[in-house]
Coordinates of C-alpha atoms in Angstrom, one line a residue:
M260 CA -94.6 -19.7 -12.0
I261 CA -91.1 -20.8 -10.9
R262 CA -92.2 -24.4 -10.7
A263 CA -93.6 -24.2 -14.2
F264 CA -90.4 -22.5 -15.5
D265 CA -88.3 -25.3 -14.0
A266 CA -90.5 -28.1 -15.3
F267 CA -90.3 -26.7 -18.8
S268 CA -86.7 -25.4 -18.9
L269 CA -84.6 -27.9 -17.1
P270 CA -85.2 -31.0 -19.3
L271 CA -85.2 -28.8 -22.4
L272 CA -81.9 -27.0 -21.7
R273 CA -80.0 -30.3 -21.0
W274 CA -80.4 -31.2 -24.7
F275 CA -78.2 -28.2 -25.6
D276 CA -74.5 -27.4 -25.4
P277 CA -74.0 -25.9 -21.9
E278 CA -73.0 -22.5 -23.1
D279 CA -75.9 -22.4 -25.6
A280 CA -78.3 -23.4 -22.8
H281 CA -76.9 -20.6 -20.6
R282 CA -77.6 -18.1 -23.4
M283 CA -81.1 -19.4 -23.8
A284 CA -81.7 -19.1 -20.0
I285 CA -80.6 -15.5 -20.1
Q286 CA -83.0 -14.8 -23.0
G287 CA -85.8 -16.6 -21.2
L288 CA -85.3 -14.4 -18.1
K289 CA -85.5 -11.3 -20.3
L290 CA -89.0 -12.4 -21.2
L291 CA -90.1 -13.0 -17.6
P292 CA -93.1 -10.9 -16.7
P293 CA -92.5 -8.2 -14.0
V294 CA -94.4 -10.2 -11.3
R295 CA -94.4 -9.1 -7.7
T296 CA -92.6 -11.6 -5.5
K297 CA -93.9 -12.4 -2.0
A298 CA -92.1 -10.7 0.9
D299 CA -89.4 -12.8 2.6
D300 CA -89.8 -13.9 6.2
S301 CA -88.3 -11.1 8.3
K302 CA -86.2 -13.6 10.1
L303 CA -84.2 -14.2 7.0
A304 CA -83.1 -10.5 6.7
V305 CA -79.3 -9.9 7.0
R306 CA -77.4 -6.7 7.7
A307 CA -73.9 -6.9 6.2
F308 CA -71.4 -4.5 4.6
G309 CA -73.7 -1.6 5.6
L310 CA -76.5 -3.1 3.4
N311 CA -79.9 -4.6 4.2
F312 CA -80.4 -7.9 2.5
P313 CA -84.0 -9.2 2.4
N314 CA -82.7 -12.8 2.5
P315 CA -79.2 -14.3 2.5
I316 CA -79.3 -16.0 -0.9
G317 CA -77.5 -14.4 -3.8
M318 CA -76.9 -15.3 -7.5
A319 CA -73.1 -15.7 -7.8
A320 CA -71.1 -13.9 -10.4
G321 CA -70.6 -15.8 -13.7
F322 CA -74.3 -16.2 -14.5
D323 CA -75.2 -12.7 -15.5
K324 CA -71.8 -11.5 -16.7
S325 CA -73.0 -8.4 -18.5
A326 CA -75.9 -7.2 -16.3
D327 CA -78.6 -8.4 -18.7
V328 CA -81.1 -9.8 -16.1
P329 CA -80.4 -8.7 -12.6
D330 CA -83.9 -7.5 -11.9
A331 CA -85.5 -10.7 -13.3
L332 CA -83.3 -12.6 -10.8
L333 CA -84.3 -10.4 -7.9
R334 CA -88.0 -11.0 -8.8
L335 CA -87.4 -14.7 -8.7
G336 CA -86.5 -14.4 -5.0
F337 CA -82.8 -13.8 -4.7
G338 CA -81.8 -11.5 -1.9
F339 CA -79.1 -10.0 -4.1
V340 CA -77.4 -10.5 -7.4
E341 CA -73.7 -10.2 -8.4
I342 CA -73.1 -9.4 -12.0
G343 CA -69.8 -9.9 -13.8
T344 CA -67.0 -10.5 -13.9
V345 CA -66.8 -7.2 -15.8
T346 CA -63.5 -6.0 -17.4
P347 CA -62.7 -2.5 -18.7
L348 CA -62.8 -3.6 -22.3
P349 CA -65.1 -6.1 -24.0
Q350 CA -63.6 -9.6 -24.0
S351 CA -64.6 -12.7 -25.9
G352 CA -63.0 -15.1 -23.4
N353 CA -61.3 -18.4 -24.2
P354 CA -62.1 -20.6 -27.2
R355 CA -65.1 -22.9 -27.1
P356 CA -65.9 -25.4 -25.9
R357 CA -65.2 -24.0 -22.4
L358 CA -68.2 -25.0 -20.3
F359 CA -68.8 -28.7 -19.3
R360 CA -71.5 -30.4 -17.3
L361 CA -70.5 -33.3 -15.0
E362 CA -74.0 -34.7 -14.8
R363 CA -73.5 -37.6 -12.3
D364 CA -71.5 -35.3 -10.0
E365 CA -73.9 -32.4 -10.3
A366 CA -70.9 -30.3 -11.1
V367 CA -69.5 -27.9 -13.8
I368 CA -66.1 -27.2 -15.2
N369 CA -65.6 -23.9 -16.9
R370 CA -62.7 -22.0 -18.5
M371 CA -64.8 -19.1 -19.8
G372 CA -62.1 -16.4 -19.3
F373 CA -64.0 -13.3 -18.2
N374 CA -66.1 -13.1 -21.4
N375 CA -68.3 -10.0 -21.0
D376 CA -69.6 -6.9 -22.9
G377 CA -67.1 -4.6 -21.2
A378 CA -67.5 -1.7 -18.8
E379 CA -69.2 0.8 -21.1
A380 CA -72.1 -1.5 -22.1
V381 CA -72.6 -2.8 -18.5
L382 CA -72.6 0.6 -17.1
K383 CA -75.4 1.7 -19.4
R384 CA -77.5 -1.2 -18.2
L385 CA -76.9 -0.6 -14.6
A386 CA -77.5 3.1 -14.9
A387 CA -80.8 2.4 -16.6
R388 CA -82.0 0.4 -13.5
A389 CA -80.5 2.7 -10.9
H390 CA -83.9 3.9 -9.8
L391 CA -85.0 0.4 -8.9
A392 CA -84.7 -1.3 -5.6
G393 CA -82.5 -4.4 -5.0
I394 CA -78.9 -5.1 -4.2
V395 CA -76.8 -5.6 -7.3
G396 CA -73.1 -6.1 -6.8
V397 CA -70.4 -5.7 -9.5
N398 CA -67.7 -8.3 -9.7
V399 CA -64.6 -6.7 -11.3
G400 CA -61.5 -8.2 -13.0
A401 CA -58.7 -7.3 -15.4
N402 CA -58.5 -7.8 -19.1
K403 CA -56.4 -10.8 -20.1
D404 CA -53.9 -8.7 -22.1
S405 CA -53.9 -5.6 -19.8
P406 CA -50.5 -4.1 -19.4
D407 CA -51.5 -2.9 -15.9
R408 CA -54.0 -5.2 -14.1
V409 CA -54.1 -3.1 -10.9
A410 CA -55.1 -0.1 -13.0
D411 CA -57.9 -2.1 -14.5
Y412 CA -59.4 -2.7 -11.1
V413 CA -59.0 1.0 -10.1
K414 CA -60.7 2.1 -13.3
L415 CA -63.7 -0.2 -12.7
I416 CA -64.1 1.0 -9.1
E417 CA -64.2 4.6 -10.3
T418 CA -66.6 3.7 -13.2
F419 CA -69.2 1.7 -11.3
A420 CA -69.2 3.3 -7.9
P421 CA -72.4 5.3 -8.6
V422 CA -74.4 2.2 -9.6
A423 CA -72.8 -0.7 -7.7
S424 CA -74.4 -1.8 -4.4
Y425 CA -71.0 -3.4 -3.6
F426 CA -67.8 -4.5 -5.4
T427 CA -66.2 -7.8 -5.5
V428 CA -62.5 -7.8 -6.4
N429 CA -62.0 -11.0 -8.3
V430 CA -58.4 -12.2 -8.0
S431 CA -59.2 -15.9 -7.9
S432 CA -60.5 -17.0 -11.3
P433 CA -58.2 -19.8 -12.6
N434 CA -59.1 -19.0 -16.2
T435 CA -57.1 -15.8 -16.8
P436 CA -53.4 -16.7 -16.8
G437 CA -51.6 -15.2 -13.9
L438 CA -54.6 -13.7 -12.2
R439 CA -54.3 -15.8 -9.1
N440 CA -50.8 -14.4 -8.6
L441 CA -52.7 -11.2 -7.4
Q442 CA -53.4 -13.2 -4.2
Q443 CA -49.8 -13.1 -3.2
A444 CA -49.5 -10.9 -0.1
H445 CA -47.3 -8.1 -1.4
I446 CA -49.2 -7.8 -4.7
L447 CA -52.6 -8.1 -3.0
D448 CA -51.6 -5.4 -0.5
D449 CA -50.8 -3.0 -3.3
L450 CA -54.0 -3.8 -5.2
L451 CA -56.3 -3.4 -2.3
A452 CA -54.6 -0.2 -1.2
K453 CA -55.2 1.3 -4.6
V454 CA -58.8 0.0 -4.9
I455 CA -59.7 1.3 -1.5
D456 CA -58.1 4.7 -2.3
A457 CA -60.2 4.8 -5.5
R458 CA -63.3 4.0 -3.6
E459 CA -62.6 6.8 -1.1
R460 CA -61.9 9.3 -3.9
V461 CA -65.3 8.9 -5.4
R462 CA -67.2 8.4 -2.2
E463 CA -68.5 12.0 -1.9
K464 CA -70.2 11.8 -5.3
A465 CA -71.0 8.2 -5.6
G466 CA -71.8 7.3 -2.0
D467 CA -70.6 4.2 0.0
S468 CA -69.3 1.3 -2.1
P469 CA -68.4 -1.7 0.0
V470 CA -65.4 -3.6 -1.3
L471 CA -65.2 -7.4 -1.0
L472 CA -62.4 -9.8 -1.9
K473 CA -63.1 -13.1 -3.6
I474 CA -60.5 -15.8 -3.0
A475 CA -59.7 -19.3 -4.4
P476 CA -60.4 -22.4 -2.4
D477 CA -56.9 -23.7 -3.4
L478 CA -54.9 -21.4 -1.1
S479 CA -52.8 -23.1 1.5
L480 CA -53.5 -22.2 5.1
A481 CA -50.3 -20.2 5.2
E482 CA -51.4 -18.3 2.1
L483 CA -54.8 -17.8 3.7
D484 CA -53.2 -16.3 6.8
E485 CA -51.5 -13.7 4.6
V486 CA -54.6 -12.9 2.5
V487 CA -56.8 -12.4 5.6
H488 CA -54.1 -10.3 7.2
V489 CA -53.9 -8.0 4.1
A490 CA -57.7 -7.8 3.9
R491 CA -58.0 -6.8 7.5
S492 CA -55.1 -4.3 7.3
R493 CA -56.6 -2.7 4.2
R494 CA -60.1 -2.7 5.8
V495 CA -62.0 -4.4 3.1
D496 CA -65.7 -4.8 3.9
G497 CA -65.9 -8.5 3.4
M498 CA -64.7 -11.6 1.7
I499 CA -66.3 -14.2 -0.7
V500 CA -65.1 -17.7 -0.1
A501 CA -64.6 -19.3 -2.5
N502 CA -64.2 -19.4 -6.3
T503 CA -63.9 -22.5 -8.4
T504 CA -61.2 -25.1 -7.7
I505 CA -58.5 -26.4 -10.0
G506 CA -58.4 -29.6 -7.9
R507 CA -60.1 -32.7 -9.1
P508 CA -61.4 -34.8 -6.2
A509 CA -60.9 -38.6 -6.6
T510 CA -64.6 -39.1 -6.0
L511 CA -65.6 -37.5 -9.3
R512 CA -67.7 -40.0 -11.3
E513 CA -67.5 -38.2 -14.7
Q514 CA -63.9 -39.4 -15.4
N515 CA -64.1 -38.4 -19.0
R516 CA -64.3 -34.7 -17.9
V517 CA -61.5 -34.8 -15.3
R518 CA -58.8 -33.7 -17.8
E519 CA -60.8 -30.6 -18.9
Q520 CA -58.9 -27.5 -17.8
G521 CA -60.7 -24.8 -15.8
G522 CA -62.4 -24.3 -12.5
L523 CA -64.6 -27.0 -10.9
S524 CA -67.8 -25.9 -9.2
G525 CA -70.9 -27.6 -7.8
R526 CA -71.5 -30.4 -5.3
P527 CA -67.9 -31.7 -5.3
L528 CA -66.6 -28.3 -4.2
F529 CA -68.9 -28.1 -1.1
R530 CA -66.6 -29.7 1.6
L531 CA -63.5 -27.8 0.5
S532 CA -65.2 -24.4 0.2
T533 CA -67.0 -24.9 3.5
R534 CA -63.7 -25.7 5.2
M535 CA -62.2 -22.5 3.7
V536 CA -65.2 -20.5 5.0
A537 CA -64.5 -21.8 8.5
E538 CA -60.8 -21.2 8.2
T539 CA -61.4 -17.6 7.0
Y540 CA -64.0 -17.0 9.7
V541 CA -61.7 -17.8 12.5
R542 CA -58.9 -15.7 11.0
A543 CA -61.2 -12.7 10.4
E544 CA -62.2 -12.6 14.1
G545 CA -65.3 -10.6 13.3
A546 CA -63.5 -7.9 11.3
F547 CA -65.9 -8.4 8.4
P548 CA -68.7 -10.7 7.2
L549 CA -68.2 -13.5 4.7
I550 CA -70.2 -14.7 1.7
G551 CA -70.0 -18.5 1.4
V552 CA -70.2 -20.0 -2.1
G553 CA -69.5 -23.5 -3.5
G554 CA -71.7 -26.5 -3.8
I555 CA -74.8 -25.2 -2.0
D556 CA -77.7 -27.3 -3.3
S557 CA -80.1 -27.6 -0.4
G558 CA -81.3 -26.0 2.7
G559 CA -79.1 -28.3 4.8
A560 CA -76.0 -27.3 2.7
A561 CA -76.9 -23.6 3.1
L562 CA -77.3 -24.0 6.9
T563 CA -73.9 -25.8 7.1
K564 CA -72.2 -22.9 5.2
I565 CA -73.8 -20.4 7.5
R566 CA -72.8 -22.3 10.6
A567 CA -69.2 -22.5 9.1
G568 CA -69.1 -18.7 9.1
A569 CA -71.0 -17.3 6.1
S570 CA -73.4 -14.4 6.8
L571 CA -74.7 -14.7 3.2
I572 CA -74.5 -17.4 0.5
Q573 CA -74.4 -17.6 -3.2
L574 CA -75.6 -20.1 -5.8
Y575 CA -75.0 -20.9 -9.4
S576 CA -74.0 -24.4 -10.5
S577 CA -76.6 -26.1 -8.4
L578 CA -79.4 -24.2 -10.3
I579 CA -78.4 -26.1 -13.4
Y580 CA -79.5 -29.3 -11.8
K581 CA -82.1 -28.2 -9.2
G582 CA -83.7 -25.2 -11.0
L583 CA -84.7 -21.8 -9.7
G584 CA -87.1 -23.4 -7.2
L585 CA -84.1 -24.2 -5.1
V586 CA -84.0 -20.5 -3.9
D587 CA -87.5 -20.8 -2.3
A588 CA -86.7 -24.3 -1.0
I589 CA -83.6 -23.0 0.8
K590 CA -85.4 -20.0 2.3
T591 CA -88.2 -22.3 3.5
D592 CA -85.7 -24.6 5.2
L593 CA -83.8 -21.8 6.8
A594 CA -86.9 -20.2 8.2
A595 CA -88.1 -23.6 9.5
T596 CA -84.8 -24.1 11.2
L597 CA -85.0 -20.7 12.9
L598 CA -88.5 -21.4 14.1
R599 CA -87.7 -24.9 15.3
T600 CA -84.6 -23.7 17.3
G601 CA -86.2 -20.6 18.7
R602 CA -83.8 -18.2 16.9
D603 CA -84.8 -14.7 15.8
Q604 CA -82.1 -14.1 13.1
L605 CA -79.6 -16.1 11.1
S606 CA -76.9 -14.0 12.6
E607 CA -77.3 -16.0 15.8
I608 CA -75.9 -19.1 14.2
V609 CA -73.2 -17.6 11.9
G610 CA -69.9 -19.4 12.6
A611 CA -71.4 -21.6 15.3
D612 CA -69.5 -24.6 14.0
A613 CA -66.4 -22.9 12.6
A614 CA -64.0 -24.0 15.3
A615 CA -65.2 -27.6 15.1
I616 CA -64.9 -27.7 11.3
T617 CA -61.3 -26.4 11.3
A618 CA -60.5 -29.3 13.6
E619 CA -61.7 -32.0 11.1
D620 CA -59.5 -33.9 8.7
W621 CA -58.8 -31.9 5.5
P622 CA -61.4 -32.6 2.8
V623 CA -60.1 -34.6 -0.1

């Protein structure tokens, strides 16, 4: 079914504007029949953040911004789905055009600006599926014109705690002016303190809600030192490394798109995001697990990200070019690697290459 879906949809959707194609993909997934997926190889199971993931492959935030199709994605073989970014109030985002394919680079530039239906609408959708299985995380952010962005995050934690498998505190999108300033150590410390406090206040009624921090790949190593220190001191449950980059590698072939503002994702982000995973892993010293995201488009790329320090991985941009069949292809490759090397679990190779990666020349 997935092969048939890819064979039909990938060529068709490329004829349309990227954002229109995205909307069509969401509508198509809404029509997906409730088929039962085959069970994952038990060796691919991952225990992280107090949660049991059937496999390590997640749909990254940004695809299903308003929780329209999380269960369809889970049925397609994802081990978990992260919806959002959700803001307290509905938000239309930045003016179009704001999403651009870089075909020859297998990359995407976006400046969407947290467009979503708002907390009230998203909460209704997640509450309606609360009886269903599957890990669905909620990526939270502040409204663009909010007078108190920290208060926005606190409100979202309180609102979604009963229905979120975990939270991702997104302070790393480049498309909301000033948002990345929240990564500054003294501001981040205040934000995480209040977010964790909110989580603890609602724990008795809502249950456990792991809190993850998503960072930008453009931090300097000194800034990363401070961010990881704050994350450890505030006892976050994990980190996601990394969001899109505002950098433009010299190797980009689609030079007509280089000047488009926004975050770059896809294959050109792979080396930088993998280096940041390794750098974060050695600084975290096992205090919490990491989710690696950025440029994963094959089983080999997924394995590299895991060996750099990621316990779990997320995809998005690569699906535009490789299709949903990429999920099963990665799982097959990872399972084959474990069998070939005599390993019982992916956890045995997490971070195996982290030290070596941090000794390499900085990716450009």
